[in-house]
Short mmCIF file of C-alpha atoms in Angstrom, two decimals:
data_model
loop_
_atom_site.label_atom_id
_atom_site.label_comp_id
_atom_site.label_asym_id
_atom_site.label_seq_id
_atom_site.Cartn_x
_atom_site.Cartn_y
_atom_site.Cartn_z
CA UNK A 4 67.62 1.82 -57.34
CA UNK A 5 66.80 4.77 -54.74
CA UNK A 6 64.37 4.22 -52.33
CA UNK A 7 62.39 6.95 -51.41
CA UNK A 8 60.41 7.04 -48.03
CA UNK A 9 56.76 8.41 -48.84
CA UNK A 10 54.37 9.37 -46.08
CA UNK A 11 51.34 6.62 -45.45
CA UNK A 12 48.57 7.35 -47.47
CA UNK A 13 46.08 8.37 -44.84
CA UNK A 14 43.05 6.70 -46.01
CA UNK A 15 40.29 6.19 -43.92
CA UNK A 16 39.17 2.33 -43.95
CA UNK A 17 35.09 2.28 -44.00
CA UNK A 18 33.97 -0.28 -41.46
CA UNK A 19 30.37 -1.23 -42.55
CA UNK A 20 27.81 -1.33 -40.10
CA UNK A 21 25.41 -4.29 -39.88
CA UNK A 22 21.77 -3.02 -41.10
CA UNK A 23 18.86 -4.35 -39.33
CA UNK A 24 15.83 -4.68 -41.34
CA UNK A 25 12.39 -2.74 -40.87
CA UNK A 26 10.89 -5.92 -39.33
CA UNK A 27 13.86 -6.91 -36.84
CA UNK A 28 14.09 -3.26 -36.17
CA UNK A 29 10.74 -3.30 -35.46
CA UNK A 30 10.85 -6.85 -33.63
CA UNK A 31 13.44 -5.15 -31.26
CA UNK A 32 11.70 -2.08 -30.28
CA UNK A 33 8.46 -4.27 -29.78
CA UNK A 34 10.94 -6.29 -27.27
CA UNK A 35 11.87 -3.15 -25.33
CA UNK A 36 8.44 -1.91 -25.29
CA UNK A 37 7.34 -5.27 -23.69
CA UNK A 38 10.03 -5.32 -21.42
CA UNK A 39 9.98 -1.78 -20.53
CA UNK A 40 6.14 -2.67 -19.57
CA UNK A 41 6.96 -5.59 -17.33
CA UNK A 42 9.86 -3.63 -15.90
CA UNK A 43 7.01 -0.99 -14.81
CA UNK A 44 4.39 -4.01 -13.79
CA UNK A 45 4.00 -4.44 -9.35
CA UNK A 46 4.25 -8.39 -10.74
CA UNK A 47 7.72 -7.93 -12.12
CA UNK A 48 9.33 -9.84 -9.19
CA UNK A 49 7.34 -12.23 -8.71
CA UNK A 50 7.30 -13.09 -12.60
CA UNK A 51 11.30 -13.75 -12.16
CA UNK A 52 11.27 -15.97 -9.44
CA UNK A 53 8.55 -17.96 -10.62
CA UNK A 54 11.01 -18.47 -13.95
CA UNK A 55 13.58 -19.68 -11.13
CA UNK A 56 11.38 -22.31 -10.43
CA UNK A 57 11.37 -26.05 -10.90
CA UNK A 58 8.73 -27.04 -13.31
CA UNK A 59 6.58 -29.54 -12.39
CA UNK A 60 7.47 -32.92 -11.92
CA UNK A 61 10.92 -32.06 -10.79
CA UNK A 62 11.34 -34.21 -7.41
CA UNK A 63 12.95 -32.44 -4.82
CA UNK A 64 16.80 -33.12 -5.15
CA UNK A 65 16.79 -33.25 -8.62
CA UNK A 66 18.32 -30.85 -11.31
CA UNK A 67 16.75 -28.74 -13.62
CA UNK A 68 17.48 -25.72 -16.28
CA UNK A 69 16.00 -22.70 -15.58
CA UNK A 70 14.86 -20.71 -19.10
CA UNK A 71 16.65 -16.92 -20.34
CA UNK A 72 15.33 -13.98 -17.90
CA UNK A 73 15.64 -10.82 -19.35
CA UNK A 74 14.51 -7.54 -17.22
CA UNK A 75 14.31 -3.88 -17.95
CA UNK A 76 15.67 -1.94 -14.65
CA UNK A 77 13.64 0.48 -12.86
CA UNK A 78 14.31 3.93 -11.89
CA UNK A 79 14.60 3.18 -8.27
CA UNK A 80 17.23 0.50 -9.19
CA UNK A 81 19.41 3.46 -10.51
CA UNK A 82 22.96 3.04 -9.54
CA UNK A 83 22.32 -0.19 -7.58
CA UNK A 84 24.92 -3.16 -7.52
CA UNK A 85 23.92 -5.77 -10.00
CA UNK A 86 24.88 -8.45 -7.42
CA UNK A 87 22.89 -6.81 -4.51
CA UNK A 88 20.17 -6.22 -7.38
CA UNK A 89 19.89 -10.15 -8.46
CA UNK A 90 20.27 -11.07 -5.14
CA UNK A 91 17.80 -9.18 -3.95
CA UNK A 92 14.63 -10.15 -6.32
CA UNK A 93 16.36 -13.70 -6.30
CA UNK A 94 16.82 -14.20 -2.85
CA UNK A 95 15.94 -17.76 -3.28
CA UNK A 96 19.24 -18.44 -5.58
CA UNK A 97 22.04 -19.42 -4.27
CA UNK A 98 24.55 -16.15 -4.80
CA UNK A 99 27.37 -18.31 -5.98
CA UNK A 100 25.68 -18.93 -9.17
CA UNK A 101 25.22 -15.07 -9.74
CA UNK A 102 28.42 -14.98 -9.65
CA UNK A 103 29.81 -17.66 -11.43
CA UNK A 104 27.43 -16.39 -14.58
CA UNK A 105 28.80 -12.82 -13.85
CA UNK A 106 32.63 -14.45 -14.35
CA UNK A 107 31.95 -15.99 -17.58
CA UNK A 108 29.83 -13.08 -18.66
CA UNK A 109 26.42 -14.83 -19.02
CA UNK A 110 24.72 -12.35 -17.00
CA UNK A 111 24.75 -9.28 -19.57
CA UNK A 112 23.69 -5.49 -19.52
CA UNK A 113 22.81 -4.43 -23.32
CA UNK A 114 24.59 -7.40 -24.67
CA UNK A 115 27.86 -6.37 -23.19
CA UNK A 116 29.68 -8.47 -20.10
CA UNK A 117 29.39 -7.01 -16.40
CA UNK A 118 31.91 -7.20 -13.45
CA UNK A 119 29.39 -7.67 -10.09
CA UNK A 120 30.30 -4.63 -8.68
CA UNK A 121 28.68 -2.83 -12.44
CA UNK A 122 26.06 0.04 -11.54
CA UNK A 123 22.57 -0.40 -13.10
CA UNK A 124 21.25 2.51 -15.15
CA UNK A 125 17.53 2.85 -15.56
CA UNK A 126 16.25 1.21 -18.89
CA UNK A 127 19.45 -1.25 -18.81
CA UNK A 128 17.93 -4.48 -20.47
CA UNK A 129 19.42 -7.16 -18.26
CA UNK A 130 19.67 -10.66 -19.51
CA UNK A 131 20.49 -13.68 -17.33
CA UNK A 132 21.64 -16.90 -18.79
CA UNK A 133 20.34 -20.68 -18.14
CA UNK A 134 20.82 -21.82 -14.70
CA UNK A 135 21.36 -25.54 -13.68
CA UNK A 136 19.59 -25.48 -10.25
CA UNK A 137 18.54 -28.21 -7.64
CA UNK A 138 14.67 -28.56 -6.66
CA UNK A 139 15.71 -28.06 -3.31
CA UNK A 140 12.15 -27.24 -0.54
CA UNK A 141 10.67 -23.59 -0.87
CA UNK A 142 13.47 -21.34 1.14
CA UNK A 143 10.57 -19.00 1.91
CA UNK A 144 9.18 -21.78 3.80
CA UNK A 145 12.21 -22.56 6.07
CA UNK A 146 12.85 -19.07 6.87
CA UNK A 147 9.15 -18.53 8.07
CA UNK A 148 10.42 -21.53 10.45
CA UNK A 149 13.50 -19.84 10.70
CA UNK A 150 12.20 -16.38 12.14
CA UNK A 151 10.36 -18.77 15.35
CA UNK A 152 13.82 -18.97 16.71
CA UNK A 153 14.23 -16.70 19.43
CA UNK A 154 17.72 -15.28 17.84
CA UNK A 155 15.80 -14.12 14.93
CA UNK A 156 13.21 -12.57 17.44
CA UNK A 157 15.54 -10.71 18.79
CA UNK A 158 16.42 -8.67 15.69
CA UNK A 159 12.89 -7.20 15.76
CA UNK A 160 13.02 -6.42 18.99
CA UNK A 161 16.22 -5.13 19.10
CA UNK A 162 15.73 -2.23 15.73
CA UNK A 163 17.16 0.70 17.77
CA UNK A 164 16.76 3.65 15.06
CA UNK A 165 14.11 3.67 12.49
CA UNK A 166 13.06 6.30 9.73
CA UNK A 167 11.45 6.45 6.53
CA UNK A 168 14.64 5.20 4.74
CA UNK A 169 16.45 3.10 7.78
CA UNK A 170 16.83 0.45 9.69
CA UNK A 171 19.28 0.06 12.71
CA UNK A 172 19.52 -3.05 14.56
CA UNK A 173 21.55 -4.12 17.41
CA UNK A 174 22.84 -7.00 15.85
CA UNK A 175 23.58 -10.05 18.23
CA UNK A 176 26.94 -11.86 18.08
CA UNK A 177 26.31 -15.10 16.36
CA UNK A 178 24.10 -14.34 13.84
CA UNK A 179 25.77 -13.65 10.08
CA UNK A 180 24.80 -10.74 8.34
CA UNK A 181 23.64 -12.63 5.03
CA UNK A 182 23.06 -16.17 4.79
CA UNK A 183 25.38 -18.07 2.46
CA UNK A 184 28.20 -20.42 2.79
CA UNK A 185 26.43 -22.82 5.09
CA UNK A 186 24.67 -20.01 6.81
CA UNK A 187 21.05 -21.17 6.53
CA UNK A 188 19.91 -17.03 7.15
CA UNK A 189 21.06 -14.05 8.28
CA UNK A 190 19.48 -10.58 9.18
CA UNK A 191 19.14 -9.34 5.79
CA UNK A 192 16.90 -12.71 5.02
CA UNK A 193 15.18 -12.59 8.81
CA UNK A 194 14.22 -9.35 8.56
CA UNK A 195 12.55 -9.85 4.95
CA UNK A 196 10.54 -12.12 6.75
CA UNK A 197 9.59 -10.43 9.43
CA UNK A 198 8.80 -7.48 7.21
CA UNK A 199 7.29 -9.04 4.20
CA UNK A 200 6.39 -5.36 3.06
CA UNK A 201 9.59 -4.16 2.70
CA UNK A 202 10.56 -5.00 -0.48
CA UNK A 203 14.21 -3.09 -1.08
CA UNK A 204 15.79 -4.24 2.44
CA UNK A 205 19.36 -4.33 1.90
CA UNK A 206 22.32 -4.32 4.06
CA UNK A 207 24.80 -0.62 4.47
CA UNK A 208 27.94 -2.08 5.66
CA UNK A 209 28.77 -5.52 7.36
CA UNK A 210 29.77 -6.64 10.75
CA UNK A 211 31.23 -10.15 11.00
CA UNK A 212 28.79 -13.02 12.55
CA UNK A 213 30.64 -12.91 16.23
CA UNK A 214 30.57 -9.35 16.31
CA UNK A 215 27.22 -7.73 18.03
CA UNK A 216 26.07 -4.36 17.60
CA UNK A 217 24.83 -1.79 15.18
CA UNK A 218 24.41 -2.67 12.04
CA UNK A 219 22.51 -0.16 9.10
CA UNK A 220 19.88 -1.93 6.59
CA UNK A 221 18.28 0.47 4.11
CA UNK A 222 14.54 0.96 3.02
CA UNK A 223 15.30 2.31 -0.22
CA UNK A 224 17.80 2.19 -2.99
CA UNK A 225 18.30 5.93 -2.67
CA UNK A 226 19.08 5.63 0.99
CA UNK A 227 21.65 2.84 0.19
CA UNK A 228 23.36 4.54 -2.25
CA UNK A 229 23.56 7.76 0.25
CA UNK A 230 25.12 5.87 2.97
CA UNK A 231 27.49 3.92 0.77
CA UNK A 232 28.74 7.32 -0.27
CA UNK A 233 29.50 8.50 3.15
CA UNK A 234 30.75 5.28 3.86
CA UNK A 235 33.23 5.99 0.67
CA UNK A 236 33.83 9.21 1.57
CA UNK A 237 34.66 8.16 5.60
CA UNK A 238 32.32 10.48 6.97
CA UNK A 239 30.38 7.89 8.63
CA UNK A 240 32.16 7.13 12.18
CA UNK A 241 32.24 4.32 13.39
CA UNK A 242 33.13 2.82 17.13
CA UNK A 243 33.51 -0.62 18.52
CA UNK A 244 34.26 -1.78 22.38
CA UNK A 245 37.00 -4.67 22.51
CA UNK A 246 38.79 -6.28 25.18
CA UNK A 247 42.19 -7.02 24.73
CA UNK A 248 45.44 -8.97 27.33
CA UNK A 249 47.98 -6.63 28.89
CA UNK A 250 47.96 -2.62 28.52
CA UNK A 251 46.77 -0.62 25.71
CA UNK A 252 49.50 1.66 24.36
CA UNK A 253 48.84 2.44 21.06
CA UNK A 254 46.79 5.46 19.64
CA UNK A 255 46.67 4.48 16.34
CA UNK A 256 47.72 1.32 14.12
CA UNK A 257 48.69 2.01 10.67
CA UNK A 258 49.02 -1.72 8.79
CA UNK A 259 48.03 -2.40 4.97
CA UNK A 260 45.85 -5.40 5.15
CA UNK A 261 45.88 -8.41 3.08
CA UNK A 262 43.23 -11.63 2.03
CA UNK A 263 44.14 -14.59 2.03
CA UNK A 264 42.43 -18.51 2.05
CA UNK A 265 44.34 -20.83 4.22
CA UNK A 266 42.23 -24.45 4.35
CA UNK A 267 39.82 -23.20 2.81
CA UNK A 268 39.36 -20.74 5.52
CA UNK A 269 39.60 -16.71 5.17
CA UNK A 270 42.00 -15.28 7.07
CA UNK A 271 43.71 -11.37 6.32
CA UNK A 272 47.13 -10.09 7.62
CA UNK A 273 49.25 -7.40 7.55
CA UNK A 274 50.83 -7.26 4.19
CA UNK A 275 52.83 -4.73 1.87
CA UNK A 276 50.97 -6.16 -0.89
CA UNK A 277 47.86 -5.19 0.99
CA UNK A 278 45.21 -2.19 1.20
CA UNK A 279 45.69 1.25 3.38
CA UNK A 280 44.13 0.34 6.80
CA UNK A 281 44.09 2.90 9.77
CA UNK A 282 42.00 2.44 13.17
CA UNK A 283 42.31 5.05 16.16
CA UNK A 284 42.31 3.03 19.35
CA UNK A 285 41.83 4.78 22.97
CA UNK A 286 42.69 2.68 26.26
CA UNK A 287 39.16 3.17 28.41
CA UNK A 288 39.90 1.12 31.56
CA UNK A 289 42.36 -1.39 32.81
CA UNK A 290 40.99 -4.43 34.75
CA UNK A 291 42.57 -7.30 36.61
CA UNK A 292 41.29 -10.25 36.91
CA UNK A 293 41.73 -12.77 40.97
CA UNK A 294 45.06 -14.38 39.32
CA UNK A 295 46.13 -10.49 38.75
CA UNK A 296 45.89 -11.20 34.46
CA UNK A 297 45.36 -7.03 33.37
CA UNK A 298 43.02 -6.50 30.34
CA UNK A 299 42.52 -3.43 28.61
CA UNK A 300 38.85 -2.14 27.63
CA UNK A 301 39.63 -0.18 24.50
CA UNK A 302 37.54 1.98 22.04
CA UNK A 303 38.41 1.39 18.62
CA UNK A 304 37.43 3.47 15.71
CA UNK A 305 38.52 2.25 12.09
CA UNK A 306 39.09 4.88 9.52
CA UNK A 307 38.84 2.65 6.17
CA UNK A 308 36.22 -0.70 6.15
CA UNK A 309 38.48 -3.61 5.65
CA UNK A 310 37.73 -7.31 6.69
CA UNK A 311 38.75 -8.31 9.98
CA UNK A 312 40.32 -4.45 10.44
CA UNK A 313 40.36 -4.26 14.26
CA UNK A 314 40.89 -7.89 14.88
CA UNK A 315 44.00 -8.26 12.55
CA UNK A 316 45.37 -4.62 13.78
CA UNK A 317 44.75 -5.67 17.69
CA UNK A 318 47.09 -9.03 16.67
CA UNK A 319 49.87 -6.77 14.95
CA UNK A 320 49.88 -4.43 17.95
CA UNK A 321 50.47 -7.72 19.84
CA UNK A 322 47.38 -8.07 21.83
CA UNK A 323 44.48 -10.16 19.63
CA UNK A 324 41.06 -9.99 21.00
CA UNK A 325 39.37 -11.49 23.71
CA UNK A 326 37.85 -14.95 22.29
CA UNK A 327 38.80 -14.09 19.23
CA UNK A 328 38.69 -17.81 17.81
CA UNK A 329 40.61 -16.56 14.69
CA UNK A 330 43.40 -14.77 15.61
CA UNK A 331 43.97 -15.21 19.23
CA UNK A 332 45.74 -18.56 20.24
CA UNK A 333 44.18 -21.70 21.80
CA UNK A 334 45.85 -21.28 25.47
CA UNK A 335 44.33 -17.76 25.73
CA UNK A 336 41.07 -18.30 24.82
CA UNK A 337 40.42 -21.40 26.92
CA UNK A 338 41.74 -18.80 30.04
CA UNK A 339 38.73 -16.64 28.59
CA UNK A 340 36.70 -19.29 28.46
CA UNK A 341 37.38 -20.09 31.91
CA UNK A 342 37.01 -17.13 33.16
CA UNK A 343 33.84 -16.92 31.66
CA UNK A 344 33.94 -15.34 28.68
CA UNK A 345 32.04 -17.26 25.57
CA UNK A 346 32.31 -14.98 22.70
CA UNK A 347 34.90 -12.49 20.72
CA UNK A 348 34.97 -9.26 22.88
CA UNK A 349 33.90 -6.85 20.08
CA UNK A 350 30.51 -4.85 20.28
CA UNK A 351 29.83 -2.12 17.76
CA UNK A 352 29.00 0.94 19.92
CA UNK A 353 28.23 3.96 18.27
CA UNK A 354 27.28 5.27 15.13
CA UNK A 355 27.79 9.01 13.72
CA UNK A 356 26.28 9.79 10.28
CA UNK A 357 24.19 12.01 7.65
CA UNK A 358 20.51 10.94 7.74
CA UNK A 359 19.69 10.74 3.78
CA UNK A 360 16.01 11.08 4.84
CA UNK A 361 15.96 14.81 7.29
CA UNK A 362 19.51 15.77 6.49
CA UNK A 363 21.49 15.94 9.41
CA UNK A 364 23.80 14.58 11.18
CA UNK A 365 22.91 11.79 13.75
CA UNK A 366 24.68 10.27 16.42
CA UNK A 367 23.25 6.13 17.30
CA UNK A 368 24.99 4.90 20.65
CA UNK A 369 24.18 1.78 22.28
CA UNK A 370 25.27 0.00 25.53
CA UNK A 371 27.80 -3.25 25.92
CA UNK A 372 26.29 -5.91 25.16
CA UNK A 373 24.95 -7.66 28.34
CA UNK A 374 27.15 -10.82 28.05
CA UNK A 375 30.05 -8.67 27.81
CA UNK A 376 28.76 -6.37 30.45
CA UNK A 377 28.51 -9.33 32.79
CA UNK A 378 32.12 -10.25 31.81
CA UNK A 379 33.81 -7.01 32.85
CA UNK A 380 31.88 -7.27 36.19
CA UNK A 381 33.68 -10.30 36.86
CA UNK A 382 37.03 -8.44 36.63
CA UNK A 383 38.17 -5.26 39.25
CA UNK A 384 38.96 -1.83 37.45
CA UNK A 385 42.34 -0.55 38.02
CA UNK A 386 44.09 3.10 37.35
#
């Protein structure tokens, strides 16, 4: 018996498409409608957190399950994180939980799962799963006690460019960007506090906690988004001030960086399995200290954003920062520490960018910090 090989029959195979009926179609466009209303409403936020809340007769310390919030995005939401977006009209909420929901796809945008980094779209119906949450005290209330401390004081004091769209603040070493983690606030949460008008405050770019310096928060969504593309593109500049042992020689370090957890601890090093990581360094001024110990001031300037970047780049070019607690070794830093030195030696100096608001280019330059100022003063400028 021959066997003949015949083509496939190419047949198309219908796949039948579930039909809603007038009333749930209908029912559904009534939905959007209502949503679509309460997306446009000035009581929008507030509606959300009050679902966050813990009904009454919760005690304080005890759980509770938080009912299905679903939202309509606005236009000025357009193209906006959904993290930074939750977090932002949530600010109450602990982020983890964001993004715990986000992981097992609980938090949806038109029914389909999101990754945190997913970019809102006006009209995207967003739907956020039950939450088992504490009754912990209000944290609106704490941070109003909060902003009393003089640290936090010093954030209003110290906004050193302002516009329409931005805010730039000499941040102060010690202080964490965002609160989380143990962090009870940071300057993103101060600020909201101090500025209870300014609804859309959210943070540019980071700068770790014991870093001080220049840090951008944006007034609007649009200016975020703006910055974050200049910051993508590298056509912001960035320079930072750090004081390292021995003399400077390098121009540039060229290291692929890598995160890792060690003790439950983040830590990143210099790893092939890592990401491209450049920084331009310049030696400003050697100094020598009465036991004749040289330190270099040096100007670094990283080309891409990576955690830790100038800290873990100093360390593979032999020569960790000043105080660096992380990365430079016990021995060192209690010299430092003796010498009087308290802190990492890493100030964010200067800014360069592209004002979203006139259009040109601007160029934000601050001076050393003054505990670091007072530091160098202690030591006798060489070469």
């Amino acid at each position: 018996m021959s066997v003949k090989n015949r083509p496939p029959k190419n047949k198309e195979r219908k796949i039948s498409q579930p039909r809603l009926s007038k009333e749930k179609k209908l029912n559904h466009a009534k939905k959007v409608t209502q949503l679509t209303a309460k997306a446009e409403s000035k009581d929008q936020d507030q509606e959300h957190k009050e679902a966050f809340k813990a009904p009454q007769g919760v005690a304080i310390g005890q759980e509770y399950k938080t009912p299905v919030v679903e939202l309509i995005a606005k236009a000025e939401d357009q193209e906006r994180r959904i993290d930074n977006f939750l977090i932002s009209i949530l600010p109450n909420i602990p982020k983890t939980n964001f993004y715990k929901l986000l992981r097992k796809g609980e938090i949806r945008a038109n029914k389909k799962r999101i990754k945190a980094d997913y970019k809102i779209s006006q009209g995207d119906v967003i739907r956020i799963a039950p939450l088992i949450l504490k009754n912990t005290l209000d944290k609106s209330i704490a941070l109003k006690d909060i902003v009393k401390l003089n640290s936090v004081q010093v954030l209003k004091k110290n906004i050193v460019y302002e516009d329409a769209g931005l805010f730039i603040i000499n941040k102060p070493a010690g202080i964490a960007v965002h609160g989380g983690s143990g962090v009870n606030y940071g300057v993103v949460e101060a600020l909201r506090v101090l500025f209870p008008k300014e609804k859309r405050l959210e943070l540019v770019h980071r700068i770790d906690k014991e870093t001080s310096g220049l840090l951008m928060v944006a007034r609007k969504p649009s200016v975020l988004k703006h910055l974050q593309e200049q910051f993508r593109n590298k056509t912001i500049y960035k320079s930072y001030l750090c004081l390292v042992p021995g003399i400077w020689k390098h121009a540039r370090v060229e290291a692929p960086l890598l995160r890792y957890e060690k003790l439950g601890e983040r830590f990143v090093k210099v790893d092939n399995q890592g990401k491209e990581s450049i920084t331009n360094f310049k030696l400003l001024q050697v100094y020598e200290d009465e036991n004749g110990q040289k330190f270099s001031l040096v100007e670094a300037s990283p080309l891409t954003g990576r955690t830790h970047q100038i800290r873990v780049h100093a360390l593979h070019a032999l020569a960790p920062l000043a105080g660096d607690e992380k990365y430079q070794d016990l021995i060192a830093n209690s010299y430092f520490n003796k010498l009087g030195l308290h802190r990492m030696f890493l100030h964010a100096y200067k800014l360069n960018f592209v004002d979203p608001v006139s259009e040109t280019r601007k160029e934000v330059e601050i001076p050393l910090d003054p505990e670091l100022q007072k530091f160098l003063q202690s030591l006798t400028p060489i070469e």
